[in-house]
């Protein structure tokens, strides 16, 4: 299937590792130019090196997404360097795991606000695209109990609502907005690799909830995100796509 991504431009915030890295690789494999950023220059450079053989144009920066000006400035520079923006996705995330004011503020500053600021900055460029798409990343922690009372789950639920309302607001401008809701995703440089090695009992308890007996891989999730963001999924907007290997048990109406 031709996803129609060759020559398109994707700006990815927080794609210097984990799921974002896999998505950057998948976009590049489809011939899509890519902009990536992340906190670590070393990790950013590593991903750039991985993308280079694909022959696509790559723009990169190391930055702190909690800096109010950082993500909008990155989007502006990336769009200028790539020659526009067709697709925007933010992958930044944090989960301190406790219900305190500090944790709420950490997640807002690290996850929610960089996404919102990035979308706002990208919109003037995406409006000029003939295949404009925005993908918001939520979590199955938002739809079923997961690790107790914590702001991460509540704020990831807010991402679903934000994505849905943005989809309705931006559809008349030809921009599709969708939400992807992953369960646990295993990447070799992601948190579940660490948990597997260092928190064995917790890891095993999560695996016991997955009927397939395996976590979704970063590559599997990346292919879903890239398809939903591509012109091949042109009729899909306002959707919430759960990718969790069957971990959540609710009926997905």
Coordinates of N, CA and C in Angstrom, one line a residue:
X1 N 0.8 -1.2 0.0 CA 0.0 0.0 0.0 C 0.9 1.2 0.0
X2 N 0.6 2.2 -0.9 CA 1.3 3.5 -0.9 C 0.6 4.4 0.1
X3 N 1.2 4.8 1.1 CA 0.6 5.7 2.1 C 0.6 7.1 1.7
X4 N 1.2 7.5 0.6 CA 1.2 8.8 0.1 C 2.1 9.8 0.9
X5 N 3.1 9.3 1.6 CA 3.9 10.1 2.5 C 5.2 10.6 1.8
X6 N 5.6 10.1 0.7 CA 6.8 10.5 0.0 C 6.8 12.0 -0.2
X7 N 7.8 12.7 0.3 CA 7.9 14.1 0.1 C 7.2 14.9 1.1
X8 N 6.4 14.3 2.0 CA 5.7 15.0 3.0 C 6.7 15.4 4.2
X9 N 6.2 16.2 5.1 CA 7.1 16.7 6.2 C 6.4 16.4 7.5
X10 N 7.1 15.7 8.4 CA 6.6 15.4 9.7 C 7.5 16.0 10.8
X11 N 6.9 16.8 11.7 CA 7.6 17.4 12.8 C 7.2 16.6 14.1
X12 N 8.2 16.0 14.7 CA 8.0 15.1 15.8 C 8.8 15.6 17.0
X13 N 8.0 15.9 18.1 CA 8.6 16.5 19.3 C 8.9 15.3 20.3
X14 N 10.1 15.2 20.8 CA 10.4 14.2 21.7 C 10.7 12.8 21.1
X15 N 11.2 12.9 19.9 CA 11.4 11.6 19.1 C 12.9 11.2 19.1
X16 N 13.6 11.4 20.2 CA 15.0 11.0 20.3 C 15.2 9.6 21.0
X17 N 14.1 8.9 21.2 CA 14.1 7.6 21.8 C 12.7 7.0 21.9
X18 N 12.7 5.7 22.3 CA 11.4 5.1 22.5 C 10.5 5.1 21.3
X19 N 9.2 5.3 21.6 CA 8.2 5.3 20.5 C 8.4 6.3 19.5
X20 N 8.8 7.5 19.9 CA 9.0 8.6 18.9 C 10.1 8.2 18.0
X21 N 11.2 7.6 18.4 CA 12.3 7.2 17.6 C 11.8 6.2 16.5
X22 N 11.0 5.2 17.0 CA 10.4 4.2 16.0 C 9.5 4.9 15.0
X23 N 8.8 5.9 15.4 CA 7.9 6.6 14.5 C 8.7 7.4 13.5
X24 N 9.8 8.0 13.9 CA 10.6 8.8 13.0 C 11.2 7.8 12.0
X25 N 11.7 6.6 12.4 CA 12.2 5.6 11.5 C 11.2 5.2 10.4
X26 N 9.9 5.0 10.9 CA 8.9 4.5 10.0 C 8.5 5.6 9.0
X27 N 8.4 6.9 9.4 CA 8.1 7.9 8.5 C 9.3 8.0 7.4
X28 N 10.5 8.0 7.9 CA 11.6 8.1 6.9 C 11.6 6.9 5.9
X29 N 11.2 5.8 6.4 CA 11.2 4.6 5.5 C 10.1 4.8 4.4
X30 N 9.1 5.6 4.7 CA 8.1 5.9 3.7 C 8.5 7.1 2.8
X31 N 9.7 7.7 3.0 CA 10.1 8.8 2.2 C 9.7 10.1 2.7
X32 N 9.3 10.2 3.9 CA 8.8 11.4 4.5 C 9.9 12.2 5.2
X33 N 10.1 13.4 4.9 CA 11.1 14.2 5.6 C 10.7 14.4 7.1
X34 N 11.7 14.4 8.0 CA 11.4 14.4 9.4 C 12.2 15.4 10.2
X35 N 11.5 16.0 11.2 CA 12.2 16.9 12.2 C 12.0 16.2 13.5
X36 N 13.1 16.1 14.3 CA 13.0 15.5 15.6 C 13.7 16.4 16.6
X37 N 13.3 16.2 17.9 CA 14.0 16.9 18.9 C 13.9 16.1 20.2
X38 N 14.8 16.4 21.2 CA 14.8 15.7 22.4 C 15.8 16.4 23.4
X39 N 15.8 16.0 24.6 CA 16.6 16.6 25.6 C 18.1 16.3 25.4
X40 N 18.4 15.1 25.0 CA 19.8 14.7 24.9 C 20.4 14.8 23.5
X41 N 21.4 15.6 23.3 CA 22.1 15.8 22.0 C 22.6 14.5 21.5
X42 N 23.2 13.7 22.4 CA 23.7 12.4 22.0 C 22.6 11.5 21.4
X43 N 21.5 11.5 22.0 CA 20.4 10.6 21.5 C 19.8 11.2 20.3
X44 N 19.7 12.5 20.2 CA 19.2 13.1 18.9 C 20.1 12.8 17.8
X45 N 21.4 12.9 18.0 CA 22.4 12.6 17.0 C 22.3 11.1 16.5
X46 N 22.1 10.2 17.5 CA 22.0 8.8 17.2 C 20.8 8.6 16.2
X47 N 19.7 9.2 16.5 CA 18.5 9.0 15.7 C 18.7 9.6 14.3
X48 N 19.4 10.7 14.2 CA 19.7 11.3 12.9 C 20.5 10.4 12.1
X49 N 21.5 9.7 12.7 CA 22.3 8.8 12.1 C 21.5 7.6 11.6
X50 N 20.5 7.2 12.3 CA 19.7 6.0 11.9 C 18.8 6.4 10.7
X51 N 18.4 7.7 10.6 CA 17.5 8.1 9.6 C 18.2 8.5 8.3
X52 N 19.5 8.8 8.4 CA 20.2 9.3 7.2 C 20.3 8.4 6.0
X53 N 20.4 7.0 6.2 CA 20.5 6.1 5.1 C 19.2 6.1 4.2
X54 N 18.1 6.6 4.8 CA 16.8 6.6 4.1 C 16.8 7.6 3.0
X55 N 17.7 8.6 3.1 CA 17.8 9.6 2.0 C 16.9 10.8 2.2
X56 N 16.0 10.8 3.3 CA 15.1 11.9 3.5 C 15.9 13.0 4.2
X57 N 15.2 14.2 4.1 CA 15.8 15.4 4.8 C 15.5 15.3 6.3
X58 N 16.4 15.6 7.2 CA 16.2 15.5 8.6 C 16.7 16.8 9.3
X59 N 15.8 17.3 10.1 CA 16.2 18.5 10.9 C 16.1 18.0 12.4
X60 N 17.1 18.5 13.2 CA 17.1 18.0 14.6 C 17.6 19.1 15.5
X61 N 17.2 19.0 16.7 CA 17.6 19.9 17.8 C 17.6 19.2 19.1
X62 N 18.5 19.6 20.0 CA 18.4 19.2 21.4 C 17.8 20.4 22.2
X63 N 16.7 20.1 23.0 CA 16.1 21.2 23.7 C 15.4 20.7 25.0
X64 N 14.9 21.6 25.8 CA 14.2 21.3 27.0 C 12.7 21.7 26.7
X65 N 11.8 20.7 26.6 CA 10.4 21.0 26.2 C 9.7 21.7 27.3
X66 N 10.2 21.7 28.6 CA 9.5 22.5 29.6 C 9.8 24.0 29.5
X67 N 10.8 24.4 28.7 CA 11.0 25.8 28.4 C 9.8 26.3 27.5
X68 N 9.1 27.3 27.9 CA 7.9 27.7 27.3 C 8.1 28.0 25.8
X69 N 9.3 28.6 25.5 CA 9.5 29.0 24.1 C 10.2 27.9 23.2
X70 N 10.6 26.9 23.8 CA 11.4 25.9 23.1 C 10.7 25.2 22.0
X71 N 9.6 24.6 22.3 CA 8.8 23.8 21.3 C 8.3 24.7 20.1
X72 N 7.7 25.8 20.4 CA 7.3 26.7 19.3 C 8.5 27.1 18.4
X73 N 9.6 27.4 19.0 CA 10.8 27.8 18.2 C 11.3 26.7 17.4
X74 N 11.3 25.5 17.9 CA 11.7 24.3 17.2 C 10.8 24.1 16.0
X75 N 9.5 24.1 16.2 CA 8.5 23.9 15.1 C 8.7 24.9 14.0
X76 N 8.9 26.2 14.4 CA 9.2 27.2 13.4 C 10.4 26.9 12.5
X77 N 11.5 26.6 13.2 CA 12.8 26.4 12.5 C 12.7 25.1 11.7
X78 N 12.0 24.1 12.2 CA 11.9 22.8 11.5 C 11.1 23.0 10.2
X79 N 10.0 23.7 10.3 CA 9.1 23.9 9.1 C 9.9 24.7 8.1
X80 N 10.7 25.7 8.5 CA 11.4 26.5 7.6 C 12.5 25.6 6.9
X81 N 13.2 24.8 7.7 CA 14.2 24.0 7.1 C 13.7 22.9 6.2
X82 N 12.6 22.3 6.6 CA 12.0 21.2 5.7 C 11.2 21.7 4.6
X83 N 10.8 23.0 4.7 CA 9.9 23.5 3.6 C 8.5 23.3 3.9
X84 N 8.1 23.3 5.2 CA 6.7 23.1 5.5 C 6.4 22.1 6.5
X85 N 5.2 21.8 6.9 CA 4.8 20.8 7.8 C 3.5 20.2 7.4
X86 N 3.4 18.9 7.2 CA 2.2 18.2 6.9 C 1.6 17.5 8.1
X87 N 2.5 17.0 9.0 CA 2.2 16.2 10.1 C 2.9 16.6 11.4
X88 N 2.1 16.7 12.5 CA 2.7 17.1 13.8 C 2.3 16.0 14.8
X89 N 3.3 15.6 15.6 CA 3.1 14.6 16.7 C 4.0 15.0 17.8
X90 N 3.5 14.9 19.1 CA 4.4 15.1 20.2 C 4.4 13.9 21.1
X91 N 5.6 13.4 21.4 CA 5.8 12.2 22.2 C 6.3 12.4 23.6
X92 N 6.5 13.6 24.0 CA 7.1 13.9 25.3 C 6.1 13.4 26.4
X93 N 6.7 12.8 27.4 CA 5.9 12.2 28.5 C 6.7 12.1 29.8
X94 N 6.0 12.1 30.9 CA 6.5 11.9 32.2 C 5.5 11.3 33.1
X95 N 5.9 10.4 34.0 CA 4.9 9.8 34.9 C 5.6 9.6 36.3
X96 N 5.5 10.6 37.1 CA 6.1 10.5 38.4 C 5.4 9.4 39.3
X97 N 4.1 9.2 39.0 CA 3.4 8.1 39.7 C 2.7 8.4 41.0
X98 N 2.8 9.6 41.5 CA 2.1 9.9 42.7 C 1.2 11.1 42.6
X99 N 0.2 11.2 43.4 CA -0.9 12.2 43.3 C -0.5 13.4 44.2
X100 N 0.4 14.3 43.7 CA 0.8 15.5 44.4 C 0.7 16.7 43.4
X101 N 0.7 17.9 43.9 CA 0.7 19.1 43.1 C 1.9 19.1 42.2
X102 N 3.1 18.7 42.7 CA 4.3 18.7 41.9 C 4.2 17.8 40.7
X103 N 3.6 16.6 41.0 CA 3.4 15.6 39.9 C 2.5 16.1 38.8
X104 N 1.4 16.7 39.2 CA 0.5 17.3 38.2 C 1.2 18.3 37.4
X105 N 2.0 19.2 38.0 CA 2.7 20.2 37.3 C 3.7 19.7 36.4
X106 N 4.4 18.6 36.9 CA 5.4 18.0 36.0 C 4.9 17.4 34.7
X107 N 3.7 16.8 34.8 CA 3.1 16.2 33.7 C 2.6 17.2 32.7
X108 N 2.0 18.3 33.3 CA 1.5 19.4 32.5 C 2.7 20.0 31.7
X109 N 3.8 20.3 32.4 CA 4.9 20.9 31.8 C 5.7 20.1 30.8
X110 N 5.7 18.7 31.0 CA 6.5 17.8 30.2 C 5.7 17.2 29.1
X111 N 4.4 16.9 29.3 CA 3.6 16.2 28.4 C 2.6 17.0 27.7
X112 N 1.7 17.6 28.5 CA 0.5 18.3 27.9 C 0.8 19.6 27.2
X113 N 1.5 20.5 27.9 CA 1.7 21.8 27.3 C 2.7 21.8 26.1
X114 N 3.7 21.0 26.1 CA 4.5 20.9 24.9 C 3.7 20.4 23.7
X115 N 2.7 19.5 23.9 CA 1.8 19.1 22.8 C 1.0 20.3 22.3
X116 N 0.4 21.0 23.3 CA -0.5 22.1 22.9 C 0.3 23.2 22.2
X117 N 1.4 23.5 22.8 CA 2.2 24.6 22.2 C 2.7 24.2 20.8
X118 N 3.1 22.9 20.6 CA 3.5 22.5 19.3 C 2.4 22.5 18.3
X119 N 1.2 22.1 18.7 CA 0.1 22.1 17.7 C -0.1 23.6 17.3
X120 N -0.2 24.5 18.3 CA -0.4 25.9 18.0 C 0.6 26.4 17.0
X121 N 1.9 26.1 17.2 CA 2.9 26.6 16.4 C 2.9 25.9 15.0
X122 N 2.5 24.7 14.9 CA 2.5 24.0 13.6 C 1.3 24.3 12.7
X123 N 0.2 24.8 13.3 CA -1.0 25.0 12.6 C -0.9 25.9 11.3
X124 N -0.2 27.1 11.5 CA 0.0 27.9 10.3 C 0.6 27.2 9.1
X125 N 1.5 26.3 9.4 CA 2.1 25.5 8.3 C 1.3 24.4 7.8
X126 N 0.6 23.7 8.7 CA -0.2 22.5 8.4 C -1.4 23.0 7.6
X127 N -1.9 24.2 7.8 CA -3.1 24.8 7.1 C -2.7 24.9 5.6
X128 N -1.5 25.0 5.3 CA -1.1 25.1 3.8 C -0.9 23.8 3.2
X129 N -1.0 22.7 4.0 CA -0.8 21.3 3.4 C -2.0 20.8 2.8
X130 N -1.9 19.9 1.8 CA -3.0 19.2 1.2 C -3.2 17.9 1.9
X131 N -2.5 17.6 3.0 CA -2.6 16.3 3.7 C -2.3 16.6 5.2
X132 N -2.8 17.6 5.7 CA -2.5 18.0 7.1 C -3.1 17.0 8.1
X133 N -2.2 16.7 9.1 CA -2.6 15.7 10.1 C -1.9 16.0 11.4
X134 N -2.6 15.8 12.5 CA -2.1 15.9 13.8 C -2.5 14.6 14.6
X135 N -1.5 14.0 15.3 CA -1.8 12.8 16.1 C -1.4 13.1 17.5
X136 N -2.4 12.9 18.4 CA -2.2 13.1 19.8 C -2.0 11.7 20.5
X137 N -1.1 11.6 21.5 CA -0.8 10.4 22.1 C -1.3 10.3 23.5
X138 N -2.3 9.4 23.7 CA -2.9 9.2 25.1 C -2.3 7.9 25.7
X139 N -3.0 7.2 26.5 CA -2.6 6.0 27.2 C -3.8 5.2 27.6
X140 N -3.7 3.9 27.7 CA -4.8 3.1 28.2 C -5.0 3.3 29.7
X141 N -4.0 3.9 30.3 CA -4.1 4.3 31.7 C -5.3 5.3 31.9
X142 N -5.7 6.0 30.8 CA -6.8 6.9 30.8 C -8.2 6.3 30.8
X143 N -8.2 5.0 30.4 CA -9.5 4.4 30.2 C -9.8 3.2 31.2
X144 N -8.8 2.7 31.9 CA -9.0 1.7 32.9 C -8.0 2.0 34.0
X145 N -8.4 1.5 35.2 CA -7.5 1.7 36.4 C -6.1 1.2 36.1
X146 N -5.1 2.0 36.4 CA -3.7 1.6 36.2 C -2.8 2.3 37.2
X147 N -2.3 1.5 38.1 CA -1.3 2.0 39.1 C -1.9 3.0 40.1
X148 N -3.2 3.0 40.4 CA -3.8 3.8 41.4 C -4.1 5.2 41.0
X149 N -4.3 6.1 42.0 CA -4.6 7.5 41.7 C -3.4 8.2 41.3
X150 N -3.4 8.8 40.1 CA -2.2 9.5 39.7 C -2.6 10.5 38.6
X151 N -1.9 11.6 38.5 CA -2.3 12.6 37.5 C -2.0 12.2 36.0
X152 N -1.1 11.3 35.8 CA -0.8 10.8 34.5 C -2.0 10.3 33.8
X153 N -2.7 9.4 34.5 CA -3.9 8.8 33.9 C -5.0 9.9 33.6
X154 N -5.2 10.8 34.5 CA -6.3 11.8 34.4 C -5.9 12.7 33.2
X155 N -4.7 13.1 33.1 CA -4.3 14.1 32.1 C -4.2 13.4 30.7
X156 N -3.9 12.1 30.7 CA -4.0 11.4 29.4 C -5.4 11.2 28.9
X157 N -6.4 11.2 29.8 CA -7.8 11.2 29.5 C -8.1 12.6 28.8
X158 N -7.6 13.6 29.4 CA -7.8 15.0 28.8 C -7.3 15.1 27.4
X159 N -6.2 14.3 27.1 CA -5.7 14.4 25.7 C -6.7 13.8 24.7
X160 N -7.5 12.8 25.1 CA -8.5 12.3 24.2 C -9.6 13.3 23.9
X161 N -10.0 14.0 24.9 CA -11.0 15.1 24.7 C -10.5 16.2 23.9
X162 N -9.2 16.6 24.2 CA -8.6 17.7 23.4 C -8.5 17.3 21.9
X163 N -8.1 16.1 21.7 CA -7.9 15.6 20.3 C -9.3 15.6 19.6
X164 N -10.3 15.1 20.2 CA -11.6 15.0 19.6 C -12.2 16.4 19.3
X165 N -12.0 17.4 20.2 CA -12.6 18.7 19.9 C -11.7 19.4 18.9
X166 N -10.4 19.2 18.9 CA -9.6 19.8 17.8 C -9.9 19.2 16.4
X167 N -10.3 17.9 16.4 CA -10.7 17.3 15.2 C -11.9 18.0 14.5
X168 N -12.9 18.3 15.4 CA -14.1 19.0 14.9 C -13.7 20.5 14.5
X169 N -12.9 21.1 15.2 CA -12.5 22.5 15.0 C -11.7 22.7 13.7
X170 N -10.8 21.7 13.4 CA -9.9 21.8 12.3 C -10.3 21.1 11.1
X171 N -11.3 20.3 11.1 CA -11.8 19.6 9.9 C -12.1 20.5 8.8
X172 N -12.8 21.7 9.0 CA -13.2 22.6 7.9 C -11.9 23.1 7.2
X173 N -10.8 23.1 7.9 CA -9.5 23.6 7.3 C -8.8 22.5 6.6
X174 N -9.4 21.3 6.5 CA -8.7 20.1 5.9 C -7.7 19.5 6.7
X175 N -7.7 19.7 8.0 CA -6.7 19.1 8.9 C -7.4 18.0 9.7
X176 N -6.8 16.8 9.6 CA -7.3 15.6 10.4 C -6.6 15.5 11.7
X177 N -7.3 15.4 12.8 CA -6.7 15.1 14.1 C -7.3 13.8 14.7
X178 N -6.4 13.0 15.1 CA -6.7 11.7 15.7 C -5.9 11.4 17.0
X179 N -6.4 10.5 17.7 CA -5.7 10.1 19.0 C -5.3 8.7 19.0
X180 N -4.1 8.4 19.4 CA -3.6 7.0 19.5 C -3.5 6.7 21.0
X181 N -4.0 5.6 21.5 CA -4.0 5.3 22.9 C -3.3 3.9 23.1
X182 N -2.0 4.0 23.3 CA -1.2 2.7 23.5 C -1.4 2.2 24.9
X183 N -1.3 0.9 25.0 CA -1.0 0.2 26.3 C 0.5 0.2 26.5
X184 N 1.0 -0.8 27.3 CA 2.4 -0.9 27.4 C 3.1 -1.3 26.1
X185 N 4.1 -0.5 25.8 CA 4.8 -0.7 24.5 C 6.3 -1.0 24.8
X186 N 6.8 -2.1 24.2 CA 8.2 -2.4 24.5 C 9.1 -1.9 23.4
X187 N 10.0 -1.0 23.8 CA 11.1 -0.6 23.0 C 12.4 -0.9 23.7
X188 N 13.4 -1.2 23.0 CA 14.7 -1.6 23.6 C 15.3 -0.4 24.5
X189 N 14.9 0.8 24.1 CA 15.4 2.0 24.9 C 14.3 2.7 25.7
X190 N 13.2 1.9 25.9 CA 12.0 2.5 26.6 C 11.9 2.1 28.0
X191 N 10.9 2.6 28.7 CA 10.7 2.3 30.2 C 10.4 0.8 30.5
X192 N 9.7 0.1 29.5 CA 9.4 -1.3 29.9 C 10.6 -2.2 29.8
X193 N 11.6 -1.8 29.0 CA 12.8 -2.6 29.0 C 13.5 -2.5 30.4
X194 N 13.5 -1.3 31.0 CA 14.1 -1.1 32.3 C 13.2 -1.9 33.3
X195 N 11.9 -1.7 33.2 CA 11.0 -2.4 34.2 C 11.2 -3.9 34.2
X196 N 11.4 -4.4 33.0 CA 11.5 -5.9 32.8 C 12.8 -6.4 33.6
X197 N 13.8 -5.6 33.6 CA 15.1 -6.0 34.2 C 15.1 -5.7 35.7
X198 N 14.4 -4.6 36.1 CA 14.6 -4.1 37.5 C 13.4 -4.2 38.3
X199 N 12.2 -4.4 37.7 CA 10.9 -4.5 38.5 C 10.2 -5.7 38.0
X200 N 10.8 -6.9 38.2 CA 10.3 -8.1 37.6 C 8.9 -8.4 38.0
X201 N 8.6 -8.3 39.2 CA 7.2 -8.7 39.7 C 6.2 -7.8 39.1
X202 N 6.4 -6.5 39.0 CA 5.5 -5.6 38.4 C 5.3 -5.9 36.9
X203 N 6.5 -6.1 36.2 CA 6.4 -6.5 34.8 C 5.6 -7.7 34.6
X204 N 5.8 -8.7 35.4 CA 5.1 -10.0 35.2 C 3.6 -9.8 35.4
X205 N 3.2 -8.9 36.4 CA 1.8 -8.7 36.6 C 1.1 -8.0 35.5
X206 N 1.8 -7.1 34.8 CA 1.3 -6.5 33.6 C 1.2 -7.5 32.4
X207 N 2.2 -8.3 32.2 CA 2.2 -9.3 31.2 C 1.0 -10.3 31.4
X208 N 0.6 -10.6 32.6 CA -0.5 -11.5 32.9 C -1.8 -10.9 32.5
X209 N -1.9 -9.6 32.2 CA -3.1 -9.0 31.8 C -3.3 -8.9 30.3
X210 N -2.2 -9.3 29.6 CA -2.2 -9.2 28.1 C -2.5 -10.5 27.5
X211 N -3.7 -10.7 26.9 CA -4.1 -12.0 26.4 C -3.2 -12.6 25.3
X212 N -2.5 -11.8 24.6 CA -1.6 -12.3 23.5 C -0.3 -12.8 24.1
X213 N 0.0 -12.5 25.3 CA 1.2 -12.9 25.9 C 2.4 -12.1 25.5
X214 N 2.3 -11.0 24.8 CA 3.4 -10.2 24.4 C 2.9 -8.7 24.4
X215 N 3.8 -7.8 24.7 CA 3.6 -6.4 24.6 C 3.6 -6.0 23.1
X216 N 2.8 -4.9 22.8 CA 3.0 -4.3 21.6 C 4.4 -3.8 21.4
X217 N 5.0 -4.0 20.3 CA 6.4 -3.5 20.0 C 6.3 -2.1 19.5
X218 N 7.5 -1.4 19.7 CA 7.6 0.0 19.2 C 7.3 0.1 17.7
X219 N 7.8 -0.9 16.9 CA 7.6 -1.0 15.5 C 6.1 -1.1 15.2
X220 N 5.4 -2.0 15.9 CA 4.0 -2.2 15.6 C 3.2 -0.9 15.9
X221 N 3.5 -0.2 17.0 CA 2.8 1.0 17.3 C 3.1 2.1 16.2
X222 N 4.4 2.2 15.9 CA 4.8 3.2 14.9 C 4.1 3.0 13.6
X223 N 3.9 1.8 13.1 CA 3.2 1.6 11.9 C 1.8 2.1 11.9
X224 N 1.1 1.9 13.1 CA -0.2 2.4 13.3 C -0.3 3.9 13.2
X225 N 0.6 4.5 14.0 CA 0.7 6.0 14.0 C 0.9 6.6 12.6
X226 N 1.9 6.0 11.9 CA 2.2 6.5 10.6 C 1.0 6.3 9.6
X227 N 0.3 5.2 9.7 CA -0.8 5.0 8.8 C -1.9 6.0 9.1
X228 N -2.2 6.2 10.4 CA -3.3 7.1 10.8 C -3.0 8.5 10.4
X229 N -1.7 8.9 10.4 CA -1.2 10.2 10.0 C -1.1 10.4 8.5
X230 N -1.2 9.4 7.7 CA -0.9 9.4 6.3 C -2.1 9.7 5.5
X231 N -1.9 10.2 4.2 CA -3.1 10.4 3.3 C -3.9 9.2 3.1
X232 N -3.3 8.0 3.3 CA -4.1 6.8 3.1 C -5.2 6.6 4.0
X233 N -5.1 7.3 5.2 CA -6.2 7.3 6.2 C -7.0 8.6 6.1
X234 N -7.2 9.1 4.9 CA -7.8 10.5 4.7 C -9.2 10.6 5.3
X235 N -9.9 9.5 5.5 CA -11.3 9.6 6.0 C -11.4 9.5 7.5
X236 N -10.2 9.3 8.1 CA -10.2 9.1 9.6 C -9.9 10.4 10.3
X237 N -10.8 10.9 11.1 CA -10.6 12.0 12.0 C -11.5 12.0 13.2
X238 N -11.0 12.5 14.3 CA -11.7 12.4 15.6 C -11.7 11.0 16.2
X239 N -10.9 10.1 15.6 CA -10.8 8.7 16.1 C -9.9 8.6 17.3
X240 N -10.2 7.6 18.1 CA -9.3 7.2 19.2 C -8.9 5.7 19.0
X241 N -7.7 5.5 18.6 CA -7.3 4.1 18.3 C -6.5 3.5 19.4
X242 N -7.0 2.4 20.0 CA -6.4 1.7 21.1 C -5.4 0.7 20.5
X243 N -4.2 0.7 20.9 CA -3.2 -0.3 20.5 C -2.5 -0.9 21.7
X244 N -3.0 -2.0 22.2 CA -2.6 -2.5 23.5 C -2.5 -4.0 23.6
X245 N -2.5 -4.7 22.5 CA -2.5 -6.2 22.5 C -3.6 -6.8 23.3
X246 N -4.7 -6.1 23.5 CA -5.8 -6.7 24.2 C -5.8 -6.5 25.7
X247 N -4.9 -5.6 26.2 CA -4.8 -5.5 27.7 C -6.0 -4.9 28.3
X248 N -6.6 -3.8 27.7 CA -7.8 -3.3 28.2 C -9.0 -4.2 27.8
X249 N -10.0 -4.3 28.7 CA -11.0 -5.3 28.5 C -12.4 -4.6 28.2
X250 N -12.4 -3.3 28.1 CA -13.7 -2.7 27.8 C -14.1 -2.9 26.3
X251 N -15.4 -2.8 26.0 CA -15.8 -2.8 24.6 C -15.5 -1.5 24.0
X252 N -14.8 -1.5 22.9 CA -14.3 -0.2 22.3 C -15.4 0.3 21.4
X253 N -16.4 0.9 21.9 CA -17.5 1.6 21.1 C -16.9 2.7 20.4

